[in-house]
């Protein structure tokens, strides 16, 4: 069986694993106070070209979203998101469980536009009943989005500008950030993200780490007692260096982007092959995700050879599926899939 | 510098690490649906001699306590604990953050006695104002306790009996469970714990794993949609097999107990040496923790050679410190410390 | 200035106030344990023709929604509502503050249709990722709705049937229930509501009481320790009889419906007058609320004489406003408004 | 049956009720935006001699404690209280339900001493593990306490001074504040309380109002969007003027203190009579509460004539009971009770 089901099916990139093995017997301070977390933080700050950044390491994406959002919001505030945002759909109510509403706005290909956001904020602040409503206290976007689409630099700049005009922090969920940054056709860099966002996270779990996400507060704006809040959420790893060592490896010699590039190359080969064979794309994702519309008999045939994700039913006879490549996808498996097609 | 500061300063036991390396490139289903989690669960059930057990894997101790307790309690209930219980002191309010009161009772050497518990419950259910009070919905104990002490089989049985007479589930926090089970002088076995407790967890982080705790619901009593609740708490690891593989290794060939025994042997050598040199023990812990009362000048001297934990000031001139051994403690470091003494 | 701004601008109906005055010096048990709460509960059960009903009295609408919904939902569940539902828009996140997501569905004139609900539930339970999503644990509707519209008996029956097929309780917010029940053109009775809903509340604040809402659990299905949960939410009034006495008065000699009928008669006179004068209705509400579309110059003129509510801007030159009558609206004020028109 | 069971068994003082009757048909703005709330707030500020005060009206005591404490605390903070504090014992976990720990300290006759508080805070801030602990974010005291005892001016000043040295707000629960202020032997005035506390509430429910408590933030320190937070907690009364009118009456012509004085006079007559008859006092309360130790046969005899509160069993043959007078206690009932004795 070929595996294109997702980008978190295998362990860690070998260069990451190697560092874990090498450091296994070092006795290190707990809870992120070790030199590897420090070094990884420095490397990330440098990659972000952001002197005012504070970096923290958490274990997984939902946890990161929950801790960051709950720590930034006031009790009377909620978080604004595109309807399709991961926090709104597939995190089992993690945000609401901390007491905060997820304020959903319409999405376009998974993205939240500055115009939609501005109209919502203008309306909210023009509403004389707003004291009886949930205040927007943060804007959440994901990049790449849940549909594998990307914000352009101009789009992010505009979103950021709307947020700042209302003094609302902008948060970017980068669970798959590497696959966005490494794209051929993106003009959005890590320093751009650090500049336009108030906080974001660099995903490790899906880009070469065993686990781990690096949160970056970009304006010396870490919430008070953030470490205590992490602990309170059960998100402060005793062996915090487990995350520090991995990110230190990922941000050494550009490994993070390199392994993402590999995944994109694999995806490009597949996309080309699907195009040649006349497959219908559900949407054009420039990242490591491929969304196809299949007739159901073809779906049945394909799943005998390949593991992929069911995305949604399109109509009575068609289904949307998703294939994903990753740092772990091999040339051989791509070639084999192409030969099957 | 010798390291006796705690039992989570190093990575994973080599046999655990080896399995992670061997399986690194296997493509596995996410979120704990993989064969390793299944196999580890089976081995744990067998070790517990408990057919009705359900096993889940979480990342860390505070997270585990939070998810388990919040999932079991009704909204009008709190969790009963000895005053010294970890959830009451060193988890940054993780339980309260889920809406539940921690109901503290007096402790004796870190333990909650059946008598103290019974008196509290009798009083509570005899109080005609109890509808205005937080109901006891769970009893929490730790084993070994925060003071390194152990419940006897008889003590646990009595506690369990009080709990059952009031239909209140008993939960055992086994962050350091291995070091308790492997003790020479304990009569409490894993099957006993499974029998007398309604839910407990087997600590991995402090007993040879990189990270991970195994929760065991012992009476087919897993809360409804527990996986959804894990997700909601940010506690459902995408690469769940990371935990499954480690516990599968720990519960193969008795590794879990073996590595704990090693730590206890190391601790015994140290205790003997301290005794010989006339050191004063703060309390007698049969486990991998050693609590000493030092004159402050001696403290100053010792910390030039050894990393240990500050426990508390005893008086103006004396301090209580804690040394801990672990699976990672070497014969050499023990010998070296003894020679320093 | 004439007052048609809302239905909670004045105190209590005189018959209600009279009973408060008469009983002012009686020494009564607290927290709802008094004979008036009991008697009011009996009268409400009788009016509902529902032997299995349990009745509780709370102070206000948002409080009631919060306590009822949070008490019924499991931690992994949210509450389904039409997008326009009061809990989704104008309760400042009261539901989310208890940890639960509000799951919004499209509305039609403020109503949630059985078809829309069924499609959502079918999709949810057909989604293999549902363990990562918020489960629907309750359906919330309001009657009259926020737009002053009413469910027909057939519509409520269908909604109820969909809910029961999925074993999800149906909850009806009756903040203005009197004004719905007393309508000329409704076929939905209080016994129908008790039959088709699992829990609902009968609004007092807007229908003749100083304050107070009566919650009715219709199937002997009061959540465990509901009184404790009320207390925990700060919703258990020390002088609970303050609410019991008022509802006892409201459910004596049909007062509740009678005073609602008066408001509807007043509204009918106004609607007729507006129609005659060629005013444009935003929507047809059969209840005590009147929604008009005014040209902005007319709005400016009218607000010199009358207090009403701004509803929303329709376009650059038109505005939607709402007038409400109530038990306290006088014949004179209606005549005066008509003469102004 | 004579009623000395508590101070909230009857309705409202007649002067308060009169104002409710007089204003019953006035059409007033909702949610506390009416002129009566404004006027009552001004009168309270004047009585407090506190220009920087903001005044809000809530419905009941537990609600007030919940809303105030949750609004002031940061997520990583808890509230410090004497073990016997109402929030710790008889509010069904209302504070914890908002996510915050109640940090209990030893009490002395229901009071929290500055010394005990200082020692706790010194220890906390000296603890290097405090990042893993709940931070003290507010200090809660009640005055009169749950035991009917009173803080002296000097005690409150010292408490306040400790709080300020650690920049922690001091909150006073004045559910029975009138009965404290009107005491013969107190040197603590309302302006003192406004000076030494950062926030406190003036209880109405137990001192002549139908319901209602007035929260006073004393240093222009109202939490951001406090009205939204009230709404979110279900604590924003639609007919807010119901509370404003009552407090306006209570703070006109010193009514609040006058009616408390009456209760104290009644209590003094009773205390004298009990003393004469040789009854044993459990503790000396200068307020409207009387705590007696009765032999159980005497208890059985007395409860045939009088309603009082059971406080606690003292030993096998003795019981502590509480009698309370109030604004509603009549000379006749006191005389009758004395004649029974």
PDB file of C-alpha atoms in Angstrom, chain A residues 75-76 87-94 96-102 104 127-129 131-134 310, chain C residues 75-76 87-94 96-102 104 127-129 131-134 310:
ATOM      1  CA  UNK A  75     -12.708  36.937  29.124  1.00  0.00           C
ATOM      2  CA  UNK A  76     -15.135  39.081  27.120  1.00  0.00           C
ATOM      3  CA  UNK A  87     -10.130  25.769  15.429  1.00  0.00           C
ATOM      4  CA  UNK A  88     -13.722  26.095  14.239  1.00  0.00           C
ATOM      5  CA  UNK A  89     -14.135  22.618  12.812  1.00  0.00           C
ATOM      6  CA  UNK A  90     -11.689  19.950  13.859  1.00  0.00           C
ATOM      7  CA  UNK A  91     -10.464  20.748  17.339  1.00  0.00           C
ATOM      8  CA  UNK A  92     -13.418  19.352  19.278  1.00  0.00           C
ATOM      9  CA  UNK A  93     -14.272  22.710  20.811  1.00  0.00           C
ATOM     10  CA  UNK A  94     -10.824  23.239  22.320  1.00  0.00           C
ATOM     11  CA  UNK A  96     -14.719  27.096  23.581  1.00  0.00           C
ATOM     12  CA  UNK A  97     -13.638  24.746  26.370  1.00  0.00           C
ATOM     13  CA  UNK A  98     -11.485  27.634  27.615  1.00  0.00           C
ATOM     14  CA  UNK A  99     -14.530  29.907  27.681  1.00  0.00           C
ATOM     15  CA  UNK A 100     -14.150  31.786  24.413  1.00  0.00           C
ATOM     16  CA  UNK A 101     -16.393  31.975  21.372  1.00  0.00           C
ATOM     17  CA  UNK A 102     -15.060  31.253  17.913  1.00  0.00           C
ATOM     18  CA  UNK A 104     -16.754  32.610  12.236  1.00  0.00           C
ATOM     19  CA  UNK A 127     -23.416  48.263  16.768  1.00  0.00           C
ATOM     20  CA  UNK A 128     -24.799  49.993  19.829  1.00  0.00           C
ATOM     21  CA  UNK A 129     -25.637  46.621  21.355  1.00  0.00           C
ATOM     22  CA  UNK A 131     -21.737  45.410  24.989  1.00  0.00           C
ATOM     23  CA  UNK A 132     -24.046  42.375  24.852  1.00  0.00           C
ATOM     24  CA  UNK A 133     -21.906  40.639  22.269  1.00  0.00           C
ATOM     25  CA  UNK A 134     -18.601  38.806  22.197  1.00  0.00           C
ATOM     26  CA  UNK A 310     -11.585  11.238   2.060  1.00  0.00           C
TER      27      UNK A 310
ATOM     28  CA  UNK C  75     -18.285  18.325  27.995  1.00  0.00           C
ATOM     29  CA  UNK C  76     -17.803  17.089  24.424  1.00  0.00           C
ATOM     30  CA  UNK C  87     -27.505  32.643  22.621  1.00  0.00           C
ATOM     31  CA  UNK C  88     -25.415  33.044  19.463  1.00  0.00           C
ATOM     32  CA  UNK C  89     -25.612  36.787  19.145  1.00  0.00           C
ATOM     33  CA  UNK C  90     -26.635  38.788  22.192  1.00  0.00           C
ATOM     34  CA  UNK C  91     -25.574  36.896  25.287  1.00  0.00           C
ATOM     35  CA  UNK C  92     -21.933  37.972  25.319  1.00  0.00           C
ATOM     36  CA  UNK C  93     -20.674  34.419  24.975  1.00  0.00           C
ATOM     37  CA  UNK C  94     -22.536  33.128  28.037  1.00  0.00           C
ATOM     38  CA  UNK C  96     -19.078  29.490  25.495  1.00  0.00           C
ATOM     39  CA  UNK C  97     -18.011  30.808  28.884  1.00  0.00           C
ATOM     40  CA  UNK C  98     -19.230  27.486  30.299  1.00  0.00           C
ATOM     41  CA  UNK C  99     -17.013  25.617  27.835  1.00  0.00           C
ATOM     42  CA  UNK C 100     -19.494  24.723  25.095  1.00  0.00           C
ATOM     43  CA  UNK C 101     -19.585  25.638  21.429  1.00  0.00           C
ATOM     44  CA  UNK C 102     -22.680  27.193  19.894  1.00  0.00           C
ATOM     45  CA  UNK C 104     -24.925  27.696  14.258  1.00  0.00           C
ATOM     46  CA  UNK C 127     -18.476  12.173   9.083  1.00  0.00           C
ATOM     47  CA  UNK C 128     -15.712   9.768  10.008  1.00  0.00           C
ATOM     48  CA  UNK C 129     -13.775  12.632  11.594  1.00  0.00           C
ATOM     49  CA  UNK C 131     -14.510  12.349  17.006  1.00  0.00           C
ATOM     50  CA  UNK C 132     -12.468  15.502  16.362  1.00  0.00           C
ATOM     51  CA  UNK C 133     -15.564  17.683  16.246  1.00  0.00           C
ATOM     52  CA  UNK C 134     -18.024  19.133  18.739  1.00  0.00           C
ATOM     53  CA  UNK C 310     -33.018  50.498  15.967  1.00  0.00           C
TER      54      UNK C 310
END
